């Protein structure tokens, strides 16, 4: 049964009410897939049928079949609508349903009926009893029926147990067959105004732009005799309007195959006559090109002006009574932020509309100098997407994307459309997308055969481009706004991360991790140590961790990119070429065609690496403080390109990363210098003293400091005599460390010159005061040690303002081993004296700086008493154990990190070893 037969309305709902089962159509006749159940009032005058296999190519073949059939019947006016509807319905059958499709074309005196049947009857068909919305045009399923409702006079759906059939009827326009365009009869006062005699000037321009022919009407219109103007350039007479943003002048217009529009010609009187012109580019039998120009007065333009597209096909009325734009139905109604969906549907519908083999749409950059491929069909889209071509590209008369162009055969003008190089396309028509006179993009349709398109197809495609240009521009601006907001957020986060570290290796890792996979599929960072060094491959990252080793091996075998300081991204083809060559050699070896290699990676790994780096690779310089310190290399997998917005974002990131990397380098250099200088202030290894155990623990406050204001030393003075010292310079940091170095070296020098303890400290005091403003006062405990033969040790000590040394006896008693005296670096005349202390076997002498005794936790302080209590528990311990227990007690006294330098010097006399 027929489930939907209606004159231009919604299909009637044949579904039963209640619990009745839905009836199914019985087949009419043996094996008849096309049951003609419509009213037989029209007489069928011609019939054409074809079947198409369930393959993608069948859609284009079906379009050609319908187009050729209707063109042969003389129905050119309805060819476009028929091709669009057939393309959608056949696509549903062979692509989505996966069955073969049968197409039947029937001609009658009323119009054309086309039936498309497939062998998937169980597929759901939307059926409505009332005028309801059939779903969003964004959905792929069901759009063919929406197109039928929008474009066809009548349509319907038939189905049987083995077939489903969708048919539509297109009425013929009410005008004589064979005419290209016709207008209605109008009252005389509505006809275009013209003079009593309309003069059409015919001017011919040769290949160099000079006038070669000038007819009588041209003489009447402009006042020049033919002999006055022949041989002169037309540009001498033309007053050409320069539209801002188009850059199309009369010279460019004369090179186009066809041009139509308004400008002015300066007559013999000097006045400019506004004219409407139609230019046609021709060539003579010798192959010489020239341009024939037909001109009338501008107010008589109706004589030459190409008729606009009939308004009857511009809009239809929807079921709700609202005007519906058929082109909007044609491309669907994507969401406002779905730019990619809008562009993809546009190219697919443009290809169907002109029965092409491929189509593409490019968007212009902000400065209108380049076009970026954003959508394509019938082309290797992965390779073409985001590829960029210049606006003014290609030789010959089709060099500008700002004007419509028809290329009859690309093999004659190679390179005219760089995007189609190597694709097998020969004929192409391109039209610009413009908004308020500004170029925003270019739409093109191409075919594999030559001479497939004429200026009429260009006019139809331009009509479609004009209708979609504003929607495309609006969606593009929305996308750019979202990208810019995302870019700002990305750069803020990147800046925070890069500023959070001064470690060079961590900075390199952050650079790569921020770009992969957000900006690129893989990344490599090259660094340059100095201007005389070659770039070094420092870091490699790929979004697939299994590809990192292969990528690193590949990049290590090729020369690094040149360190060019020019800002911006530049293409680097070396990785892709090297990967492809390696894959080719590996493939040949696997086939036994090449020389065997002793060590080689598997073919799978090599091919995977080639695919990983086979796309576009760009290099961005890392410039900091007017010096190239490295290169940031970003790559895409096979046949992919970078978006211009992504490259601009990567350039911003590279500037921030370069500064962070250079800061890390400077910090590392200064840290290395600082640590080297600090290590020079520390004493060498402690000497071994027979009969005395010595242990030292030193902690400098502050991150990265190895030496502070506290210091210690233990050194031989002469045979059997050793000097020892522990001191504390006021303050911390480099200034205190400088005084530390002065004190330590002065002590060694003066002691070895034979001076006693008081003399050594008095001269050191004078040296500190000589430093002037750089001087720091200093507390110092200095002594000399004599190990004795009986196993004891004698010490002579001077305690200049320093915490007193503590002596631990074997019975556990603790006492001070010296008396306090004035500190150094304050007074010029000091009178110091030394005291003698004897350490018996088992005794311990503990010397510390005030960082130990002044360890605080809130209002509590360890103090001398606390240190004495700790030392009391160390009876019988070695010198190392005593120092460790004291340090452990200091650390546990407070939870905060120490804020002052600390030094601990412990000496113990173990006594003589007896057999």
PDB file of N, CA and C in Angstrom, residues 497-514 525 539 656-665:
ATOM      1  N   UNK A 497      53.223  27.575  35.472  1.00  0.00           N
ATOM      2  CA  UNK A 497      54.030  26.362  35.591  1.00  0.00           C
ATOM      3  C   UNK A 497      55.503  26.643  35.318  1.00  0.00           C
ATOM      4  N   UNK A 498      55.773  27.429  34.287  1.00  0.00           N
ATOM      5  CA  UNK A 498      57.166  27.714  33.940  1.00  0.00           C
ATOM      6  C   UNK A 498      57.839  28.580  34.993  1.00  0.00           C
ATOM      7  N   UNK A 499      57.063  29.469  35.614  1.00  0.00           N
ATOM      8  CA  UNK A 499      57.649  30.328  36.650  1.00  0.00           C
ATOM      9  C   UNK A 499      57.859  29.588  37.961  1.00  0.00           C
ATOM     10  N   UNK A 500      57.272  28.418  38.087  1.00  0.00           N
ATOM     11  CA  UNK A 500      57.349  27.680  39.340  1.00  0.00           C
ATOM     12  C   UNK A 500      58.582  26.826  39.492  1.00  0.00           C
ATOM     13  N   UNK A 501      59.481  26.838  38.520  1.00  0.00           N
ATOM     14  CA  UNK A 501      60.685  26.020  38.626  1.00  0.00           C
ATOM     15  C   UNK A 501      61.863  26.764  38.023  1.00  0.00           C
ATOM     16  N   UNK A 502      63.034  26.532  38.589  1.00  0.00           N
ATOM     17  CA  UNK A 502      64.282  27.050  38.040  1.00  0.00           C
ATOM     18  C   UNK A 502      65.226  25.911  37.675  1.00  0.00           C
ATOM     19  N   UNK A 503      64.656  24.728  37.590  1.00  0.00           N
ATOM     20  CA  UNK A 503      65.440  23.567  37.196  1.00  0.00           C
ATOM     21  C   UNK A 503      65.375  23.410  35.681  1.00  0.00           C
ATOM     22  N   UNK A 504      66.519  23.322  35.040  1.00  0.00           N
ATOM     23  CA  UNK A 504      66.559  23.269  33.578  1.00  0.00           C
ATOM     24  C   UNK A 504      65.848  22.041  33.028  1.00  0.00           C
ATOM     25  N   UNK A 505      66.133  20.871  33.566  1.00  0.00           N
ATOM     26  CA  UNK A 505      65.520  19.648  33.055  1.00  0.00           C
ATOM     27  C   UNK A 505      64.006  19.664  33.251  1.00  0.00           C
ATOM     28  N   UNK A 506      63.562  20.177  34.383  1.00  0.00           N
ATOM     29  CA  UNK A 506      62.122  20.245  34.612  1.00  0.00           C
ATOM     30  C   UNK A 506      61.466  21.248  33.677  1.00  0.00           C
ATOM     31  N   UNK A 507      62.140  22.343  33.355  1.00  0.00           N
ATOM     32  CA  UNK A 507      61.612  23.316  32.408  1.00  0.00           C
ATOM     33  C   UNK A 507      61.466  22.697  31.023  1.00  0.00           C
ATOM     34  N   UNK A 508      62.450  21.918  30.590  1.00  0.00           N
ATOM     35  CA  UNK A 508      62.358  21.241  29.297  1.00  0.00           C
ATOM     36  C   UNK A 508      61.173  20.282  29.274  1.00  0.00           C
ATOM     37  N   UNK A 509      61.006  19.542  30.351  1.00  0.00           N
ATOM     38  CA  UNK A 509      59.894  18.594  30.407  1.00  0.00           C
ATOM     39  C   UNK A 509      58.555  19.319  30.377  1.00  0.00           C
ATOM     40  N   UNK A 510      58.447  20.440  31.082  1.00  0.00           N
ATOM     41  CA  UNK A 510      57.199  21.204  31.080  1.00  0.00           C
ATOM     42  C   UNK A 510      56.890  21.753  29.688  1.00  0.00           C
ATOM     43  N   UNK A 511      57.903  22.236  28.979  1.00  0.00           N
ATOM     44  CA  UNK A 511      57.692  22.752  27.627  1.00  0.00           C
ATOM     45  C   UNK A 511      57.069  21.689  26.738  1.00  0.00           C
ATOM     46  N   UNK A 512      57.617  20.488  26.797  1.00  0.00           N
ATOM     47  CA  UNK A 512      57.113  19.418  25.934  1.00  0.00           C
ATOM     48  C   UNK A 512      55.731  18.961  26.377  1.00  0.00           C
ATOM     49  N   UNK A 513      55.519  18.825  27.671  1.00  0.00           N
ATOM     50  CA  UNK A 513      54.245  18.312  28.162  1.00  0.00           C
ATOM     51  C   UNK A 513      53.105  19.297  27.947  1.00  0.00           C
ATOM     52  N   UNK A 514      53.410  20.595  27.866  1.00  0.00           N
ATOM     53  CA  UNK A 514      52.358  21.579  27.608  1.00  0.00           C
ATOM     54  C   UNK A 514      51.956  21.604  26.135  1.00  0.00           C
ATOM     55  N   UNK A 525      62.740  19.371  21.706  1.00  0.00           N
ATOM     56  CA  UNK A 525      63.366  20.622  22.132  1.00  0.00           C
ATOM     57  C   UNK A 525      64.865  20.513  21.912  1.00  0.00           C
ATOM     58  N   UNK A 539      65.280  17.040  24.512  1.00  0.00           N
ATOM     59  CA  UNK A 539      64.056  16.409  25.032  1.00  0.00           C
ATOM     60  C   UNK A 539      63.146  16.043  23.860  1.00  0.00           C
ATOM     61  N   UNK A 656      57.561  32.553  26.072  1.00  0.00           N
ATOM     62  CA  UNK A 656      57.568  32.365  27.528  1.00  0.00           C
ATOM     63  C   UNK A 656      58.507  31.227  27.929  1.00  0.00           C
ATOM     64  N   UNK A 657      58.481  30.144  27.162  1.00  0.00           N
ATOM     65  CA  UNK A 657      59.333  29.003  27.476  1.00  0.00           C
ATOM     66  C   UNK A 657      60.808  29.367  27.324  1.00  0.00           C
ATOM     67  N   UNK A 658      61.134  30.177  26.320  1.00  0.00           N
ATOM     68  CA  UNK A 658      62.533  30.560  26.115  1.00  0.00           C
ATOM     69  C   UNK A 658      63.045  31.360  27.310  1.00  0.00           C
ATOM     70  N   UNK A 659      62.238  32.298  27.800  1.00  0.00           N
ATOM     71  CA  UNK A 659      62.668  33.086  28.949  1.00  0.00           C
ATOM     72  C   UNK A 659      62.814  32.210  30.191  1.00  0.00           C
ATOM     73  N   UNK A 660      61.861  31.278  30.387  1.00  0.00           N
ATOM     74  CA  UNK A 660      61.951  30.373  31.539  1.00  0.00           C
ATOM     75  C   UNK A 660      63.183  29.479  31.429  1.00  0.00           C
ATOM     76  N   UNK A 661      63.470  28.975  30.216  1.00  0.00           N
ATOM     77  CA  UNK A 661      64.637  28.115  30.029  1.00  0.00           C
ATOM     78  C   UNK A 661      65.930  28.884  30.268  1.00  0.00           C
ATOM     79  N   UNK A 662      65.984  30.139  29.816  1.00  0.00           N
ATOM     80  CA  UNK A 662      67.183  30.933  30.028  1.00  0.00           C
ATOM     81  C   UNK A 662      67.342  31.289  31.501  1.00  0.00           C
ATOM     82  N   UNK A 663      66.234  31.563  32.194  1.00  0.00           N
ATOM     83  CA  UNK A 663      66.313  31.807  33.636  1.00  0.00           C
ATOM     84  C   UNK A 663      66.832  30.580  34.369  1.00  0.00           C
ATOM     85  N   UNK A 664      66.361  29.409  33.960  1.00  0.00           N
ATOM     86  CA  UNK A 664      66.847  28.171  34.575  1.00  0.00           C
ATOM     87  C   UNK A 664      68.342  27.988  34.310  1.00  0.00           C
ATOM     88  N   UNK A 665      68.765  28.350  33.092  1.00  0.00           N
ATOM     89  CA  UNK A 665      70.201  28.238  32.772  1.00  0.00           C
ATOM     90  C   UNK A 665      71.026  29.184  33.640  1.00  0.00           C
TER      91      UNK A 665
END
